[in-house]
Amino acid sequence: MSKKILIVDDNKTVRTLLSINLRKEKFEVIEAENGVEGLELVNEQLPDLVISDIIMPQMDGFEFCKQVRTTSKVPMVPFMFLTSIDQVATELRGLRTGADDYLIKSNIKKEELVGKVQAMLNKANEYKQAEQEIQDGLYG
C-alpha cells in the first residue's frame, strides 16, 4: 500500500513538480492550493504526510498546521513546511506551530526531499508500531 502525501501550495508549478517527483517514488499524491482546502482534504483523505507552503491565500501555512494539530482527524500526521522564506525566526515559528521539518524551496534537491519524506514516514510508522505494541500489551 503506497503512502498518501498531501501537498498544500498556492503555486501550481510547485505542486506539479513535487507531485511528479513523489509519484516517481510510488507515493500517492493529493493536492490543495490553500490551507482551507488542505484542511478539508486532511480530514477526508487522512494523509500519511503533509507538505505545506507558508504564504498562501485564505489560510496561511502556520494556521493550517495549527488546525491540523488541534482540530483534524489526524493530529499527529508528519508535517513539513516547504517554503521560500529562508529566515531563522520563521523556521522557529513553523516548528513551534507544530511542523516536524522546515525546508527551503531554493535549497532543496529532489533526492534530499524524497529522503526526508521517507525518513518522516518511517519514523511515523515506528511510532504507530510502538503504540500498537503498548496497546496490545495493556489490553491484549
PDB file of C-alpha atoms in Angstrom:
ATOM      1  CA  MET A   1       0.000   0.000   0.000  1.00  0.00           C
ATOM      2  CA  SER A   2       1.511   3.306  -1.060  1.00  0.00           C
ATOM      3  CA  LYS A   3       1.723   6.185   1.359  1.00  0.00           C
ATOM      4  CA  LYS A   4      -0.523   9.197   0.754  1.00  0.00           C
ATOM      5  CA  ILE A   5       1.059  12.666   0.711  1.00  0.00           C
ATOM      6  CA  LEU A   6      -0.889  15.929   0.741  1.00  0.00           C
ATOM      7  CA  ILE A   7       0.819  18.903  -0.915  1.00  0.00           C
ATOM      8  CA  VAL A   8      -0.610  22.317   0.001  1.00  0.00           C
ATOM      9  CA  ASP A   9       0.785  25.228  -2.022  1.00  0.00           C
ATOM     10  CA  ASP A  10      -0.869  28.060  -3.930  1.00  0.00           C
ATOM     11  CA  ASN A  11       1.726  27.752  -6.712  1.00  0.00           C
ATOM     12  CA  LYS A  12       0.512  25.163  -9.233  1.00  0.00           C
ATOM     13  CA  THR A  13       4.012  24.743 -10.716  1.00  0.00           C
ATOM     14  CA  VAL A  14       5.450  23.833  -7.305  1.00  0.00           C
ATOM     15  CA  ARG A  15       2.608  21.376  -6.659  1.00  0.00           C
ATOM     16  CA  THR A  16       3.108  19.783 -10.069  1.00  0.00           C
ATOM     17  CA  LEU A  17       6.882  19.404  -9.670  1.00  0.00           C
ATOM     18  CA  LEU A  18       6.512  17.903  -6.204  1.00  0.00           C
ATOM     19  CA  SER A  19       3.750  15.579  -7.391  1.00  0.00           C
ATOM     20  CA  ILE A  20       5.798  14.307 -10.327  1.00  0.00           C
ATOM     21  CA  ASN A  21       8.842  13.634  -8.150  1.00  0.00           C
ATOM     22  CA  LEU A  22       6.860  11.933  -5.390  1.00  0.00           C
ATOM     23  CA  ARG A  23       4.772   9.831  -7.781  1.00  0.00           C
ATOM     24  CA  LYS A  24       8.009   8.562  -9.371  1.00  0.00           C
ATOM     25  CA  GLU A  25       8.805   7.178  -5.912  1.00  0.00           C
ATOM     26  CA  LYS A  26       5.418   5.393  -5.845  1.00  0.00           C
ATOM     27  CA  PHE A  27       3.678   7.767  -3.409  1.00  0.00           C
ATOM     28  CA  GLU A  28       0.019   8.640  -3.827  1.00  0.00           C
ATOM     29  CA  VAL A  29      -0.235  12.447  -4.035  1.00  0.00           C
ATOM     30  CA  ILE A  30      -3.188  14.730  -3.381  1.00  0.00           C
ATOM     31  CA  GLU A  31      -3.058  18.492  -3.792  1.00  0.00           C
ATOM     32  CA  ALA A  32      -4.639  21.614  -2.329  1.00  0.00           C
ATOM     33  CA  GLU A  33      -3.991  25.260  -3.175  1.00  0.00           C
ATOM     34  CA  ASN A  34      -4.550  26.772   0.281  1.00  0.00           C
ATOM     35  CA  GLY A  35      -4.935  25.856   3.940  1.00  0.00           C
ATOM     36  CA  VAL A  36      -8.745  25.835   3.885  1.00  0.00           C
ATOM     37  CA  GLU A  37      -8.796  23.285   1.063  1.00  0.00           C
ATOM     38  CA  GLY A  38      -5.887  21.453   2.703  1.00  0.00           C
ATOM     39  CA  LEU A  39      -7.744  21.070   5.998  1.00  0.00           C
ATOM     40  CA  GLU A  40     -10.766  19.608   4.202  1.00  0.00           C
ATOM     41  CA  LEU A  41      -8.520  17.099   2.420  1.00  0.00           C
ATOM     42  CA  VAL A  42      -6.670  16.203   5.638  1.00  0.00           C
ATOM     43  CA  ASN A  43      -9.968  15.151   7.185  1.00  0.00           C
ATOM     44  CA  GLU A  44     -11.325  13.438   4.043  1.00  0.00           C
ATOM     45  CA  GLN A  45      -8.167  11.674   2.836  1.00  0.00           C
ATOM     46  CA  LEU A  46      -6.250  11.097   6.116  1.00  0.00           C
ATOM     47  CA  PRO A  47      -2.803  11.526   4.510  1.00  0.00           C
ATOM     48  CA  ASP A  48       0.348   9.884   5.855  1.00  0.00           C
ATOM     49  CA  LEU A  49       2.335  13.133   5.422  1.00  0.00           C
ATOM     50  CA  VAL A  50       1.597  16.811   4.752  1.00  0.00           C
ATOM     51  CA  ILE A  51       3.918  19.172   2.847  1.00  0.00           C
ATOM     52  CA  SER A  52       2.800  22.801   3.039  1.00  0.00           C
ATOM     53  CA  ASP A  53       3.894  26.232   1.921  1.00  0.00           C
ATOM     54  CA  ILE A  54       3.554  29.106   4.401  1.00  0.00           C
ATOM     55  CA  ILE A  55       2.402  32.093   2.344  1.00  0.00           C
ATOM     56  CA  MET A  56      -0.998  31.209   0.864  1.00  0.00           C
ATOM     57  CA  PRO A  57      -4.369  32.942   0.463  1.00  0.00           C
ATOM     58  CA  GLN A  58      -7.371  32.239   2.741  1.00  0.00           C
ATOM     59  CA  MET A  59      -5.381  30.343   5.399  1.00  0.00           C
ATOM     60  CA  ASP A  60      -1.603  30.534   5.668  1.00  0.00           C
ATOM     61  CA  GLY A  61       0.608  27.572   6.457  1.00  0.00           C
ATOM     62  CA  PHE A  62       1.022  28.451  10.138  1.00  0.00           C
ATOM     63  CA  GLU A  63      -2.732  28.488  10.736  1.00  0.00           C
ATOM     64  CA  PHE A  64      -3.172  25.374   8.600  1.00  0.00           C
ATOM     65  CA  CYS A  65      -0.565  23.496  10.649  1.00  0.00           C
ATOM     66  CA  LYS A  66      -2.167  24.659  13.890  1.00  0.00           C
ATOM     67  CA  GLN A  67      -5.597  23.498  12.701  1.00  0.00           C
ATOM     68  CA  VAL A  68      -4.212  20.106  11.636  1.00  0.00           C
ATOM     69  CA  ARG A  69      -2.629  19.675  15.074  1.00  0.00           C
ATOM     70  CA  THR A  70      -5.659  20.821  17.090  1.00  0.00           C
ATOM     71  CA  THR A  71      -8.824  20.011  15.127  1.00  0.00           C
ATOM     72  CA  SER A  72      -8.132  17.385  12.450  1.00  0.00           C
ATOM     73  CA  LYS A  73      -8.788  13.651  12.454  1.00  0.00           C
ATOM     74  CA  VAL A  74      -5.007  13.059  12.166  1.00  0.00           C
ATOM     75  CA  PRO A  75      -3.362  15.479  14.627  1.00  0.00           C
ATOM     76  CA  MET A  76      -0.092  13.512  14.710  1.00  0.00           C
ATOM     77  CA  VAL A  77       0.412  13.333  10.927  1.00  0.00           C
ATOM     78  CA  PRO A  78       4.005  14.203   9.950  1.00  0.00           C
ATOM     79  CA  PHE A  79       4.002  17.833   8.762  1.00  0.00           C
ATOM     80  CA  MET A  80       6.716  19.526   6.712  1.00  0.00           C
ATOM     81  CA  PHE A  81       6.943  23.158   5.647  1.00  0.00           C
ATOM     82  CA  LEU A  82       8.466  23.676   2.193  1.00  0.00           C
ATOM     83  CA  THR A  83       8.759  27.428   1.696  1.00  0.00           C
ATOM     84  CA  SER A  84      10.771  30.164   0.056  1.00  0.00           C
ATOM     85  CA  ILE A  85      11.178  32.007   3.394  1.00  0.00           C
ATOM     86  CA  ASP A  86      14.784  31.498   4.461  1.00  0.00           C
ATOM     87  CA  GLN A  87      14.670  33.133   7.905  1.00  0.00           C
ATOM     88  CA  VAL A  88      15.522  31.530  11.231  1.00  0.00           C
ATOM     89  CA  ALA A  89      12.661  33.321  13.019  1.00  0.00           C
ATOM     90  CA  THR A  90      10.136  31.969  10.516  1.00  0.00           C
ATOM     91  CA  GLU A  91      11.600  28.484  10.756  1.00  0.00           C
ATOM     92  CA  LEU A  92      11.347  28.580  14.563  1.00  0.00           C
ATOM     93  CA  ARG A  93       7.757  29.825  14.340  1.00  0.00           C
ATOM     94  CA  GLY A  94       6.946  26.947  11.968  1.00  0.00           C
ATOM     95  CA  LEU A  95       8.460  24.365  14.286  1.00  0.00           C
ATOM     96  CA  ARG A  96       6.726  25.910  17.330  1.00  0.00           C
ATOM     97  CA  THR A  97       3.437  25.780  15.430  1.00  0.00           C
ATOM     98  CA  GLY A  98       3.819  22.019  15.181  1.00  0.00           C
ATOM     99  CA  ALA A  99       5.759  21.271  11.990  1.00  0.00           C
ATOM    100  CA  ASP A 100       8.208  18.375  12.102  1.00  0.00           C
ATOM    101  CA  ASP A 101      10.555  19.823   9.488  1.00  0.00           C
ATOM    102  CA  TYR A 102      11.210  23.067   7.620  1.00  0.00           C
ATOM    103  CA  LEU A 103      12.798  23.085   4.170  1.00  0.00           C
ATOM    104  CA  ILE A 104      13.720  25.967   1.849  1.00  0.00           C
ATOM    105  CA  LYS A 105      12.472  25.576  -1.738  1.00  0.00           C
ATOM    106  CA  SER A 106      15.555  27.103  -3.355  1.00  0.00           C
ATOM    107  CA  ASN A 107      17.951  24.872  -1.379  1.00  0.00           C
ATOM    108  CA  ILE A 108      16.210  21.532  -1.712  1.00  0.00           C
ATOM    109  CA  LYS A 109      17.263  18.836  -4.145  1.00  0.00           C
ATOM    110  CA  LYS A 110      14.920  16.070  -5.277  1.00  0.00           C
ATOM    111  CA  GLU A 111      16.960  13.348  -3.562  1.00  0.00           C
ATOM    112  CA  GLU A 112      17.014  15.268  -0.277  1.00  0.00           C
ATOM    113  CA  LEU A 113      13.267  15.880  -0.372  1.00  0.00           C
ATOM    114  CA  VAL A 114      12.489  12.230  -1.100  1.00  0.00           C
ATOM    115  CA  GLY A 115      14.915  11.166   1.635  1.00  0.00           C
ATOM    116  CA  LYS A 116      13.297  13.473   4.202  1.00  0.00           C
ATOM    117  CA  VAL A 117       9.811  12.318   3.205  1.00  0.00           C
ATOM    118  CA  GLN A 118      10.827   8.670   3.532  1.00  0.00           C
ATOM    119  CA  ALA A 119      12.526   9.298   6.901  1.00  0.00           C
ATOM    120  CA  MET A 120       9.444  11.078   8.277  1.00  0.00           C
ATOM    121  CA  LEU A 121       7.161   8.287   7.085  1.00  0.00           C
ATOM    122  CA  ASN A 122       9.457   5.633   8.592  1.00  0.00           C
ATOM    123  CA  LYS A 123       9.546   7.453  11.929  1.00  0.00           C
ATOM    124  CA  ALA A 124       5.756   7.804  11.955  1.00  0.00           C
ATOM    125  CA  ASN A 125       5.426   4.098  11.191  1.00  0.00           C
ATOM    126  CA  GLU A 126       7.750   3.217  14.083  1.00  0.00           C
ATOM    127  CA  TYR A 127       5.623   5.334  16.443  1.00  0.00           C
ATOM    128  CA  LYS A 128       2.454   3.607  15.246  1.00  0.00           C
ATOM    129  CA  GLN A 129       4.016   0.170  15.764  1.00  0.00           C
ATOM    130  CA  ALA A 130       5.237   1.078  19.256  1.00  0.00           C
ATOM    131  CA  GLU A 131       1.837   2.472  20.142  1.00  0.00           C
ATOM    132  CA  GLN A 132       0.169  -0.715  18.914  1.00  0.00           C
ATOM    133  CA  GLU A 133       2.583  -2.896  20.911  1.00  0.00           C
ATOM    134  CA  ILE A 134       1.837  -0.872  24.038  1.00  0.00           C
ATOM    135  CA  GLN A 135      -1.921  -1.225  23.478  1.00  0.00           C
ATOM    136  CA  ASP A 136      -1.574  -4.955  22.802  1.00  0.00           C
ATOM    137  CA  GLY A 137       0.468  -5.326  25.980  1.00  0.00           C
ATOM    138  CA  LEU A 138      -2.006  -3.396  28.079  1.00  0.00           C
ATOM    139  CA  TYR A 139      -5.224  -4.753  26.618  1.00  0.00           C
ATOM    140  CA  GLY A 140      -4.169  -7.950  24.831  1.00  0.00           C
TER     141      GLY A 140
END
